[in-house]
Tab-separated table of C-alpha atoms and ligand atoms in Angstrom:
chain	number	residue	atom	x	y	z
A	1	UNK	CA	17.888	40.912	-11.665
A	2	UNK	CA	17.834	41.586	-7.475
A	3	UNK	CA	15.954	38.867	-5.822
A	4	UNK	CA	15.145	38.584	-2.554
A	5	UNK	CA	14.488	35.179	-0.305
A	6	UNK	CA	13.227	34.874	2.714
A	7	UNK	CA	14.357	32.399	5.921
A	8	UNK	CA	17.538	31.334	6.516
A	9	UNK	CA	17.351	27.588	6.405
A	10	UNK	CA	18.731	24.133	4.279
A	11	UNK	CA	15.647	24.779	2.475
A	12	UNK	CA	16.828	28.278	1.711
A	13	UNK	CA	20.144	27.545	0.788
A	14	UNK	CA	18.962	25.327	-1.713
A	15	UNK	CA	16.677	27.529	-3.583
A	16	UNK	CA	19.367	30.111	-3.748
A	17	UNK	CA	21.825	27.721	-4.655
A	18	UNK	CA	19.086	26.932	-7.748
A	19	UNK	CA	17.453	30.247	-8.707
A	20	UNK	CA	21.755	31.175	-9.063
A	21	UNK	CA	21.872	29.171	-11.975
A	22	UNK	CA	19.748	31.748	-14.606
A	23	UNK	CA	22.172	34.360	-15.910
A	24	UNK	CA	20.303	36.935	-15.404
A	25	UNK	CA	20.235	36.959	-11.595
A	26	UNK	CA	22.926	39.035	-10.368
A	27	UNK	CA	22.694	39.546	-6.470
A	28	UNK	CA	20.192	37.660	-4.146
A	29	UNK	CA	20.069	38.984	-0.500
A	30	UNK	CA	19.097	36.374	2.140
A	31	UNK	CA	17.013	37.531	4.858
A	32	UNK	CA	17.947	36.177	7.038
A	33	UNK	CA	20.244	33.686	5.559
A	34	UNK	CA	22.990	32.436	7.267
A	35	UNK	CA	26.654	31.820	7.555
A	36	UNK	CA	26.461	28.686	4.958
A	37	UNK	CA	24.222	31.011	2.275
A	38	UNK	CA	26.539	33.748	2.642
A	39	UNK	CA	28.620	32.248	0.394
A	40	UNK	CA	25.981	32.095	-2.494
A	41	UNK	CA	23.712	35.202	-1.110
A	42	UNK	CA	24.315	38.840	0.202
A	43	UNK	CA	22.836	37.694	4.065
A	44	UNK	CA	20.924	40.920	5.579
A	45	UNK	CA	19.882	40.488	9.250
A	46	UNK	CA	16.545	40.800	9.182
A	47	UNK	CA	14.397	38.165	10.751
A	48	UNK	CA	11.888	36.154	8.992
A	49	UNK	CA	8.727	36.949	10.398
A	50	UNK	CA	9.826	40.576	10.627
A	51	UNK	CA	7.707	41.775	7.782
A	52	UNK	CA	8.003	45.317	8.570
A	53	UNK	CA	11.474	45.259	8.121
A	54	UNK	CA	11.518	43.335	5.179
A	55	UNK	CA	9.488	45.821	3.485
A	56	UNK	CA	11.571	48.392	5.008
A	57	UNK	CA	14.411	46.854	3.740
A	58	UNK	CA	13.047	46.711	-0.081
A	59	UNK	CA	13.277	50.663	0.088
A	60	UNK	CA	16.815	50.485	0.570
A	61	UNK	CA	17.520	48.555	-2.859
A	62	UNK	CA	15.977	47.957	-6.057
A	63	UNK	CA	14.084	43.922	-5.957
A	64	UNK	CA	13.022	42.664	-8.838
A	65	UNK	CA	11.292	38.902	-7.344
A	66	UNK	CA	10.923	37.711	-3.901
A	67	UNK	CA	10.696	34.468	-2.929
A	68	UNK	CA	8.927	34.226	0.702
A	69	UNK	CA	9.596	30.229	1.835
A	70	UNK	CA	9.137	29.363	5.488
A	71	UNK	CA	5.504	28.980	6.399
A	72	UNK	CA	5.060	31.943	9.238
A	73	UNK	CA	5.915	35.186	7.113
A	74	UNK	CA	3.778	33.249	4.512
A	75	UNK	CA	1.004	33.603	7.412
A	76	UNK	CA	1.844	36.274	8.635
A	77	UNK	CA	0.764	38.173	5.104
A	78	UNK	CA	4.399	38.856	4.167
A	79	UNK	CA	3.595	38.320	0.154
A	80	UNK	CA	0.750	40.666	0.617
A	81	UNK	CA	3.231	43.086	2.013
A	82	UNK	CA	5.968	43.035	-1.073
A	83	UNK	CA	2.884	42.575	-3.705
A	84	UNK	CA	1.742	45.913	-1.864
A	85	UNK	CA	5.111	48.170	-2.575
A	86	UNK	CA	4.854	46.181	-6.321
A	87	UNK	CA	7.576	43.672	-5.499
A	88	UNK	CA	6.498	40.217	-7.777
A	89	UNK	CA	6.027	37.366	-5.539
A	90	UNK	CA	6.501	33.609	-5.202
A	91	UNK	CA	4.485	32.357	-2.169
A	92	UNK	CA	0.774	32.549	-1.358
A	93	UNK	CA	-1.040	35.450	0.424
A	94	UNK	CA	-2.079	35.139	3.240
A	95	UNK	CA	-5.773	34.313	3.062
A	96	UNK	CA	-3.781	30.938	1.001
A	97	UNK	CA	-1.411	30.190	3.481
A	98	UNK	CA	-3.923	29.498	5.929
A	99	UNK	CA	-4.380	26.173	4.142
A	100	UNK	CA	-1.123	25.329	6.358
A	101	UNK	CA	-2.149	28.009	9.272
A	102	UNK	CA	-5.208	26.191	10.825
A	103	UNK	CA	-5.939	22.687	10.553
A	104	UNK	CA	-9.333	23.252	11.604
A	105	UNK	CA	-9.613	25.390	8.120
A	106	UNK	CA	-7.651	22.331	5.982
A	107	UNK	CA	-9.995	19.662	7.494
A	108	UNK	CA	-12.891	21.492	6.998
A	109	UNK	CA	-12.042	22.587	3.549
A	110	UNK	CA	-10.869	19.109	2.606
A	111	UNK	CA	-14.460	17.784	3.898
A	112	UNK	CA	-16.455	19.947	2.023
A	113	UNK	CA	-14.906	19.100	-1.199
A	114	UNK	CA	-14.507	15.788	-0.795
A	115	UNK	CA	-10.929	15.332	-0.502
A	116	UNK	CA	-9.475	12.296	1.496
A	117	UNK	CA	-8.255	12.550	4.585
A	118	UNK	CA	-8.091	11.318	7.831
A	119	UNK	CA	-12.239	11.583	10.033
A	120	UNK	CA	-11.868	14.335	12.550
A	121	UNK	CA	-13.579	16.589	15.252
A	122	UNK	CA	-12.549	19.804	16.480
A	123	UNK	CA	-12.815	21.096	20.079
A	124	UNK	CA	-12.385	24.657	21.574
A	125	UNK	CA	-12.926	22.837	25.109
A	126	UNK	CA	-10.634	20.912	26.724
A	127	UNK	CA	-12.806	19.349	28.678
A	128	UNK	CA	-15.322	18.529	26.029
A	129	UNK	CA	-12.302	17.044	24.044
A	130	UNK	CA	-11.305	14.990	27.178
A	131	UNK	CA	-14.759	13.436	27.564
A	132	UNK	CA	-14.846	12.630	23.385
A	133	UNK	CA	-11.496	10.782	24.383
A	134	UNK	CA	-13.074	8.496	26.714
A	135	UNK	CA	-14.323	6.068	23.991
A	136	UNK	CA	-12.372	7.464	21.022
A	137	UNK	CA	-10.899	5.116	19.140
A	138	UNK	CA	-7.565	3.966	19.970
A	139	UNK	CA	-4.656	4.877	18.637
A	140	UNK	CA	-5.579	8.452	17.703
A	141	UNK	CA	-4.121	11.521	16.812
A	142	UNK	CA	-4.295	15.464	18.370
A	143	UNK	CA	-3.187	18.329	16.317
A	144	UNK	CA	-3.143	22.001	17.400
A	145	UNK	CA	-4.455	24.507	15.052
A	146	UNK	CA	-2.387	26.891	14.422
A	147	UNK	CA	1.105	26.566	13.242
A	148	UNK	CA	3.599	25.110	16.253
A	149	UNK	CA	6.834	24.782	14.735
A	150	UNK	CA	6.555	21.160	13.821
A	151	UNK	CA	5.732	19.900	16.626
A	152	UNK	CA	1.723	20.622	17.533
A	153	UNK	CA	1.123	16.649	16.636
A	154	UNK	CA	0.712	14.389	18.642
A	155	UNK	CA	0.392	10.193	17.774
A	156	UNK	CA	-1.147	9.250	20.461
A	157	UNK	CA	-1.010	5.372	20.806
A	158	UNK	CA	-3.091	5.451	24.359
A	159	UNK	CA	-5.564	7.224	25.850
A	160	UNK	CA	-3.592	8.800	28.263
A	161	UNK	CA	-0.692	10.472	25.826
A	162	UNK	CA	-4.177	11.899	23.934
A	163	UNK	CA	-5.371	13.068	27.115
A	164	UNK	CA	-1.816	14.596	27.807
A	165	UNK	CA	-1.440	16.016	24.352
A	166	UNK	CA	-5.335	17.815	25.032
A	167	UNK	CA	-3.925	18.972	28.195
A	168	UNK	CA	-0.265	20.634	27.162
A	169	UNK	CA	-2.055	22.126	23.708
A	170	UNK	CA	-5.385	23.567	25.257
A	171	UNK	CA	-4.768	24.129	29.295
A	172	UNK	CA	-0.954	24.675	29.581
A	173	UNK	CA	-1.129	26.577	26.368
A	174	UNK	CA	2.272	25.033	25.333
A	175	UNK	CA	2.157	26.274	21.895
A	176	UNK	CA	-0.099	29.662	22.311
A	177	UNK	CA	-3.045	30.676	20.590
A	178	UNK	CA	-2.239	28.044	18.003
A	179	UNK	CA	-4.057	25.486	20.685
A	180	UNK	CA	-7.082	27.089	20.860
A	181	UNK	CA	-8.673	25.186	19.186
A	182	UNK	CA	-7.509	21.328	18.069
A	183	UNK	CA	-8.541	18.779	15.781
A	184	UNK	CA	-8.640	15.097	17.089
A	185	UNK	CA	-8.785	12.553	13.794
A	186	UNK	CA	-8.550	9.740	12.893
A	187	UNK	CA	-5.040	7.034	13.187
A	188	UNK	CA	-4.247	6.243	9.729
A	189	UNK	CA	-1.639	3.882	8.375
A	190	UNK	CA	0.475	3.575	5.569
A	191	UNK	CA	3.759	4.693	4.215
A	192	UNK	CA	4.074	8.595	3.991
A	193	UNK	CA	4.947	10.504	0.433
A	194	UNK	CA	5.546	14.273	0.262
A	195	UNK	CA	4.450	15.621	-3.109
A	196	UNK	CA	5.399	19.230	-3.785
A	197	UNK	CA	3.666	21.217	-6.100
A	198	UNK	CA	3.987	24.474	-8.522
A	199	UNK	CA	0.721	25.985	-8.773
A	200	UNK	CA	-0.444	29.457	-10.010
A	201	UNK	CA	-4.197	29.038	-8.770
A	202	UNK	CA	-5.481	26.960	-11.890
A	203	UNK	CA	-3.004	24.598	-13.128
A	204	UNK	CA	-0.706	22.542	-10.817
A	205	UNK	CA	2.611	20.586	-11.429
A	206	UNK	CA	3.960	18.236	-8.971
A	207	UNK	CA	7.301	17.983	-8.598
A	208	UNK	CA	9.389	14.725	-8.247
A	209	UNK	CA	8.008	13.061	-4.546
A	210	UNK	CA	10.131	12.410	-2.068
A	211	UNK	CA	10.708	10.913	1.765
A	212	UNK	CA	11.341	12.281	4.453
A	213	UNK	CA	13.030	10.472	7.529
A	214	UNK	CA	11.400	12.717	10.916
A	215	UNK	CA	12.665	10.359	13.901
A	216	UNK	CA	16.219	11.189	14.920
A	217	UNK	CA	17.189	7.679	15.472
A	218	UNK	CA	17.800	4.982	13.177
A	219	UNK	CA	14.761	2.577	12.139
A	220	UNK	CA	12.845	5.850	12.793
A	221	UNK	CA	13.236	5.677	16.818
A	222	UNK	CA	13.678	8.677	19.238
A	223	UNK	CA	11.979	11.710	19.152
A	224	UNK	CA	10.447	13.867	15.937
A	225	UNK	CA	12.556	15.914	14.628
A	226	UNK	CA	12.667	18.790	11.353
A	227	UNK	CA	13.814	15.614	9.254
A	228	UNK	CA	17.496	14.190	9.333
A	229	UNK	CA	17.383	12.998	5.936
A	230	UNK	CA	14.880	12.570	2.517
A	231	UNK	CA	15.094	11.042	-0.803
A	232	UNK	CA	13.533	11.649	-4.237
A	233	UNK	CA	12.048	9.539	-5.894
A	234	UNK	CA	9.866	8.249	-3.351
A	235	UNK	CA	8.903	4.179	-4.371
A	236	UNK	CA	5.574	4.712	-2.509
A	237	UNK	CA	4.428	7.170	-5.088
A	238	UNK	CA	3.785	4.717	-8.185
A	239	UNK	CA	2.222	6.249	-11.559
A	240	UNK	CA	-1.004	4.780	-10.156
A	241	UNK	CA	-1.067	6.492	-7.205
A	242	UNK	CA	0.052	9.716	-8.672
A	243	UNK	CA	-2.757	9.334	-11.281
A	244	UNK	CA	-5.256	8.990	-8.405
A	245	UNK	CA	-3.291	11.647	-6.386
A	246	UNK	CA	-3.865	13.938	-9.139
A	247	UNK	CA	-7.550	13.489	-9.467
A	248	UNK	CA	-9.006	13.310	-5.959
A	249	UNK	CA	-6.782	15.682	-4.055
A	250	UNK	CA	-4.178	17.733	-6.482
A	251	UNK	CA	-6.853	19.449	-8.700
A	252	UNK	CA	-9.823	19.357	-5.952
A	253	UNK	CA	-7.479	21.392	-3.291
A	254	UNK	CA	-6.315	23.789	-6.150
A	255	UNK	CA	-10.063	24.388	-7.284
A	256	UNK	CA	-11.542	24.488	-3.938
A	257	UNK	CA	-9.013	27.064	-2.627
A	258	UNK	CA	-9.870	28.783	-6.213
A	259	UNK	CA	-13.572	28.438	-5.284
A	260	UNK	CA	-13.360	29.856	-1.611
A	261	UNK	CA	-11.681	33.175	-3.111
A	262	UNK	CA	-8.284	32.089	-1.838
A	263	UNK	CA	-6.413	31.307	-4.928
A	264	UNK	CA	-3.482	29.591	-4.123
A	265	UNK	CA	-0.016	30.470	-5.969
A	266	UNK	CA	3.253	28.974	-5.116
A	267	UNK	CA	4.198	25.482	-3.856
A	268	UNK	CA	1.760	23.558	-2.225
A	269	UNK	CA	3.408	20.755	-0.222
A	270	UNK	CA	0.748	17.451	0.200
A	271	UNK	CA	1.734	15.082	2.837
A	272	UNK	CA	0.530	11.976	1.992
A	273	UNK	CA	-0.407	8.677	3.428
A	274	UNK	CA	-1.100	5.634	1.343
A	275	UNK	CA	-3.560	3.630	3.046
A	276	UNK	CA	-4.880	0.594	1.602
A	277	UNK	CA	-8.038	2.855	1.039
A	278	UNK	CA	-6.005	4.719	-1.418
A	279	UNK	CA	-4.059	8.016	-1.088
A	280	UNK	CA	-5.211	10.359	1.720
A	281	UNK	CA	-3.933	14.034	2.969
A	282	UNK	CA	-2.337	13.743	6.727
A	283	UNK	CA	-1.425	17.963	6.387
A	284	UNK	CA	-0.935	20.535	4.149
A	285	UNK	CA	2.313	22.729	3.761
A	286	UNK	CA	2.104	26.206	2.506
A	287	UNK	CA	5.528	26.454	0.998
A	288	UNK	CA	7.871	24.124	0.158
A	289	UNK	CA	9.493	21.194	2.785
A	290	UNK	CA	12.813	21.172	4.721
A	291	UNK	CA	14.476	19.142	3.992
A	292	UNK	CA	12.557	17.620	0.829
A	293	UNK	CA	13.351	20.458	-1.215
A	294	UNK	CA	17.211	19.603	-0.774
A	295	UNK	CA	16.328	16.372	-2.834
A	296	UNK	CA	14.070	18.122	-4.859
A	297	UNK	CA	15.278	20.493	-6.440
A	298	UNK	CA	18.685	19.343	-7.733
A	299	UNK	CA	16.653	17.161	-9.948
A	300	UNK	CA	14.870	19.758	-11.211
A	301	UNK	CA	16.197	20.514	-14.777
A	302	UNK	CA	13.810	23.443	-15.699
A	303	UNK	CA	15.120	26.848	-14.920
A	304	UNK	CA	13.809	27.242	-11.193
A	305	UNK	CA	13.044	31.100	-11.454
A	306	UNK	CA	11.554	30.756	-14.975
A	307	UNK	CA	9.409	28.314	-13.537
A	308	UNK	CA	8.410	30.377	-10.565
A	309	UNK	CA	7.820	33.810	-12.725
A	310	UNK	CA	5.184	31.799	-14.486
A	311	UNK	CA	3.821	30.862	-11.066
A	312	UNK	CA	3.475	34.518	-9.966
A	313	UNK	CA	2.137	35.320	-13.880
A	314	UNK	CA	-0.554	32.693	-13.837
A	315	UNK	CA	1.107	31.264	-16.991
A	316	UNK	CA	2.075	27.754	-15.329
A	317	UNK	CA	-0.037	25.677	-17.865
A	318	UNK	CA	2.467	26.951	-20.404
A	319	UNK	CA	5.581	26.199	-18.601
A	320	UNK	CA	7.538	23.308	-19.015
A	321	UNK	CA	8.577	21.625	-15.390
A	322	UNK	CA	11.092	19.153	-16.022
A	323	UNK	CA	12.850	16.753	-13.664
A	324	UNK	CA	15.768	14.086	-14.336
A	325	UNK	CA	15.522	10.797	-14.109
A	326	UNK	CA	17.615	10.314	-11.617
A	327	UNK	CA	17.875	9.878	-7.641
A	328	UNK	CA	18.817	11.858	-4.645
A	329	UNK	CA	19.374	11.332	-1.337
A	330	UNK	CA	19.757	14.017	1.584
A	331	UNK	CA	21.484	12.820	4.786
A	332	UNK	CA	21.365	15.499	7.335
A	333	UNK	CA	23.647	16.375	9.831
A	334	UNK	CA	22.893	17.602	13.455
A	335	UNK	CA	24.396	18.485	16.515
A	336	UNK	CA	24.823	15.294	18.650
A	337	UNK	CA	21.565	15.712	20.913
A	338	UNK	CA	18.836	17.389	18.704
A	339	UNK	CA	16.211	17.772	18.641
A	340	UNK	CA	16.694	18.290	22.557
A	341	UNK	CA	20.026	19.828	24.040
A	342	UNK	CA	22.991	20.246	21.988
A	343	UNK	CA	26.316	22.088	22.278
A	344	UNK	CA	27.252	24.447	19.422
A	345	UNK	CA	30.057	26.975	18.291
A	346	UNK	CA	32.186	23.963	16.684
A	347	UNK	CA	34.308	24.778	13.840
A	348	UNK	CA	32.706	23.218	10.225
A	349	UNK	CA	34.951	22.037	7.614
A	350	UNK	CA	33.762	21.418	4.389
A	351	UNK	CA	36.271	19.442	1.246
A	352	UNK	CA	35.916	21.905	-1.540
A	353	UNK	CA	34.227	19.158	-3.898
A	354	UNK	CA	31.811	18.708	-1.802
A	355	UNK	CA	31.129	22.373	-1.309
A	356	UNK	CA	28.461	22.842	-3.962
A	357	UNK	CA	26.214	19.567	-2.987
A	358	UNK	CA	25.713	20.874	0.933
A	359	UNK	CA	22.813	23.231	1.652
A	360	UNK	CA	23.691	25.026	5.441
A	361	UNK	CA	20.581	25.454	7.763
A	362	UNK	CA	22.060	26.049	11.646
A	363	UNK	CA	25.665	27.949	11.049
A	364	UNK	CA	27.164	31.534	11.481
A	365	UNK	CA	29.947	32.748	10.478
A	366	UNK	CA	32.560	33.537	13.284
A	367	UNK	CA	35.819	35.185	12.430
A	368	UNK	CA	35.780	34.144	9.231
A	369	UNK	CA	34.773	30.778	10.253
A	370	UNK	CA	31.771	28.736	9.713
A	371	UNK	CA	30.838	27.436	12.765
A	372	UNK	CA	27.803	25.536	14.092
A	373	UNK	CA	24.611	27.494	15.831
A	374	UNK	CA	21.228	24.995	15.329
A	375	UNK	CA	20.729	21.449	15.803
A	376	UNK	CA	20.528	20.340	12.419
A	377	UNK	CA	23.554	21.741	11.015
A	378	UNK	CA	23.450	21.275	7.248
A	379	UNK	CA	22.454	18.859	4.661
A	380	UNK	CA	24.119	17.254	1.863
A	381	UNK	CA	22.621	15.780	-1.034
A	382	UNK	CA	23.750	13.508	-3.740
A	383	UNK	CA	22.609	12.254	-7.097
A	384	UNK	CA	22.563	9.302	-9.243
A	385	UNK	CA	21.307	7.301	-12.037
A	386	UNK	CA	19.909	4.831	-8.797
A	387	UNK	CA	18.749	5.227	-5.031
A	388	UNK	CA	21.855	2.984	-4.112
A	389	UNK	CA	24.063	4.983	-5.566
A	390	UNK	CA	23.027	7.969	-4.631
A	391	UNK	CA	22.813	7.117	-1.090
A	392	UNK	CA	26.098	6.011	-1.283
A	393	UNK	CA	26.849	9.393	-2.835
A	394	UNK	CA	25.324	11.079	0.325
A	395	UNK	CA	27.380	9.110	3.124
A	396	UNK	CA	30.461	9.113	1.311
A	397	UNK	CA	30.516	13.111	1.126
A	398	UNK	CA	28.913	13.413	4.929
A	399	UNK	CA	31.433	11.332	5.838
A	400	UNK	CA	34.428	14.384	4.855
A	401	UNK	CA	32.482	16.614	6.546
A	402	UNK	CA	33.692	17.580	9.992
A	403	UNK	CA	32.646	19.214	12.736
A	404	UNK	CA	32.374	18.737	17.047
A	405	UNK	CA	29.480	16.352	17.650
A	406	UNK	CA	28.558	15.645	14.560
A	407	UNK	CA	25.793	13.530	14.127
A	408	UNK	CA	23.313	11.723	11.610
A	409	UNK	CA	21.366	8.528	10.904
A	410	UNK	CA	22.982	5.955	9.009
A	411	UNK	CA	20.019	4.535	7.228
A	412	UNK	CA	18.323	7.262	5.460
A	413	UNK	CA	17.015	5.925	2.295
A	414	UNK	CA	17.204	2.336	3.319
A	415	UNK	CA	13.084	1.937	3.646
A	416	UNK	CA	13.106	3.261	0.223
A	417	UNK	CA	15.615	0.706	-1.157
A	418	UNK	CA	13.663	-1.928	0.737
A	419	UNK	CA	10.902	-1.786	-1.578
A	420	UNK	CA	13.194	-1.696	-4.709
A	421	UNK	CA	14.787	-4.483	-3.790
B	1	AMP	P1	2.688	17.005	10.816
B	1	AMP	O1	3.321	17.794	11.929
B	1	AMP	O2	1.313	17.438	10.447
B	1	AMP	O3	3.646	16.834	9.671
B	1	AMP	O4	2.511	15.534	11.378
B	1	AMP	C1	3.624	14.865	11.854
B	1	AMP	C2	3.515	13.405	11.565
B	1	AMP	O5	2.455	12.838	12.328
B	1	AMP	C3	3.174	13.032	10.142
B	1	AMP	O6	4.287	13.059	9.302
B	1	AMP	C4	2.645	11.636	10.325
B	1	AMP	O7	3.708	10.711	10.446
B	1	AMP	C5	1.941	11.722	11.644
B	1	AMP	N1	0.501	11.889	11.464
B	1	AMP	C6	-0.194	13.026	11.261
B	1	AMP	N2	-1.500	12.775	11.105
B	1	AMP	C7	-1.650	11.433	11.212
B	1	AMP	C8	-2.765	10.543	11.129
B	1	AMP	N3	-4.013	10.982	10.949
B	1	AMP	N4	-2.519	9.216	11.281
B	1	AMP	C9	-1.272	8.755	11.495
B	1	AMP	N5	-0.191	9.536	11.581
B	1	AMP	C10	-0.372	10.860	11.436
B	2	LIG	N1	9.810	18.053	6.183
B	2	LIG	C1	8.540	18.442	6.630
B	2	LIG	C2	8.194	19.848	6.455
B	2	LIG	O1	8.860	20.620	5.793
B	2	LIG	O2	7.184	20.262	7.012
């Protein structure tokens, strides 16, 4: 078989590195990939959200499955585009995706169907949003609509930063027509779990949770970031709370997205906060996280295409999604100064052993080299019969891993082992 995957990311790289292990794949081209996947993927340059030329570029050879992972082709209606020229897809359409493309549309959906979540207003006003802030309660938080690359959130722990946030998203237009409208909800607390889940519309699996770590400094100081690190199991997510989980937001989202006429197939990331009201959605992802699914996945024993045929068949009930018992920890590593300003072009080197357990987001090739070109560079992910050993795993191979101004946090996973201890 010819698959094709879309984006060119850690997250990428790892479900290449996974849907290589059936036997009956023989050549995946990367679109765009990069210089890390172009050691496990034919890398075509063709951007992401270029759906035209994606489709344009299935003319040119014979596909047999695409998978479509980051979230704006998703939007953008690039599954409805392959599914159009007859090209099998894993991924939602787009009238799914917007689950993750409007928050206004995930709040209000979640609302209707009674699915927890955070109390919220929306506002297509700035000033009518600054005036609600006057006696909002304090701390708050202000999310733009549409999508904004990760960072349309704001946390606002005074009135003034919520004010600010109101002002950059709606008047200075910082992130587009995604501000045009925002939701303001409620502050809630708790640790965070990230639940990813196969679903073909009806039934849903979760996969194995996980943690992410977002801050770039250690203790989670600094500024938000794409994640510089996760790990998988998360201790958070007990059988008690994934029982609940299950009940009052897994099955409701699948069968109100079923109900609205926007079936959902794919993966469904749920962020999740634990309150001490029980389990409540803070957002919805319409694909599957970076970098959770570097932790993910290589627990996944089931056959990773297998499983995601059945998700584009609707035969998901049927399927068995298996995971090992076992731990893994993902310590990422950036360019000395991300998420902000950072200096690239420096020369990666990579000890063969560890090869196969690093997943490349931000490198090219140059000359022959692989060199660095993003701010999180790549990730690399260990696993173990235990968290301790696994992050020890994780540091031990980042640690042979060189390249100019290299960079990571030294305690991912250590929250985690905090409650196992
Ligand atoms: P997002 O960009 O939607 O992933 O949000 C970024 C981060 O903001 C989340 O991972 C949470 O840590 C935080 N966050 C989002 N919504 C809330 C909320 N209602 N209360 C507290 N923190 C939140
Ligand atoms: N790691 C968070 C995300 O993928 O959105």
């Amino acid at each position: 078989m010819n698959l094709l995957v879309i984006g060119g990311g850690g997250r990428e790289h790892t479900i290449i590195k996974k849907l290589k292990q059936n036997p009956s794949v023989e050549t995946i081209y990367a679109l765009p990939g990069n210089g890390g996947i172009a050691a496990d993927a034919t890398c075509v340059d063709v951007k992401a959200t270029d759906v035209e030329g994606i489709v344009a570029f299935t003319k040119t050879v014979k596909i047999d499955y695409a998978v479509v992972a980051p979230d704006d082709p998703l939007v953008l209606g690039c599954v409805d585009a392959l599914e159009a020229e007859a090209i099998p897809c894993f991924g939602p359409r787009a009238n799914a995706a917007i689950i993750e493309g409007s928050k206004v549309f995930s709040k209000d959906l979640m609302k209707k169907y009674g699915i927890p979540t955070a109390t919220y207003e929306v506002f297509s006003d700035p000033k009518q949003a600054l005036d609600y802030l006057e006696t909002a309660p304090i701390p708050t938080v202000v999310k733009a609509d549409g999508l904004a690359l990760g960072k349309g959130v704001t946390v606002a722990m005074t009135r003034e930063e919520a004010q600010g946030a109101v002002r950059e998203i709606m008047e200075d237009k910082k992130f587009g027509k995604s501000g045009d409208r925002i939701v303001i909800e409620e502050y809630l607390e708790g640790p965070e779990v990230s639940v990813l889940a196969f679903t073909d519309g009806t039934a849903v699996k979760p996969m194995v949770s996980s943690m992410d770590h977002k801050r770039a400094g250690d203790g989670d100081r600094g500024p938000n970031t794409g994640g510089m690190g996760t790990v998988a199991p998360n201790p958070f997510y007990t059988e008690d709370v994934a029982k609940t989980c299950m009940e009052t937001i897994f099955l409701p989202t699948i069968r109100a997205m079923k109900a609205e006429g926007r079936e959902f197939r794919g993966c469904l990331y749920f962020g999740l906060m634990i309150t001490k009201d029980g389990p409540k959605v803070i957002e919805y992802n319409c694909r599957f996280g970076d970098p959770e699914t570097q932790v993910v996945l290589p627990l996944l024993e089931s056959d990773l295409l297998t499983v995601m045929q059945a998700v584009t068949n609707g035969t998901l009930a049927d399927c068995e999604v298996k995971f090992k018992d076992a731990h893994a920890c993902c310590v990422v590593l950036a360019s000395k100064g991300y998420p902000l300003s950072y200096e690239k072009g420096y020369e990666i080197t990579i000890p063969a052993d560890v090869q196969e357990h690093v997943y490349v987001a931000g490198a090219k090739l140059a000359d022959g080299k692989l060199v660095t070109s993003g701010g999180r560079v790549l990730g690399v992910t260990a696993v173990a019969e235990t968290l301790p050993e696994a992050v020890k795993g994780a540091y031990a191979m980042a640690d042979r891993i060189e390249f100019g101004n290299k960079y990571c946090r030294r305690d991912i996973g250590q929250r985690a082992l905090s409650v196992l201890r």
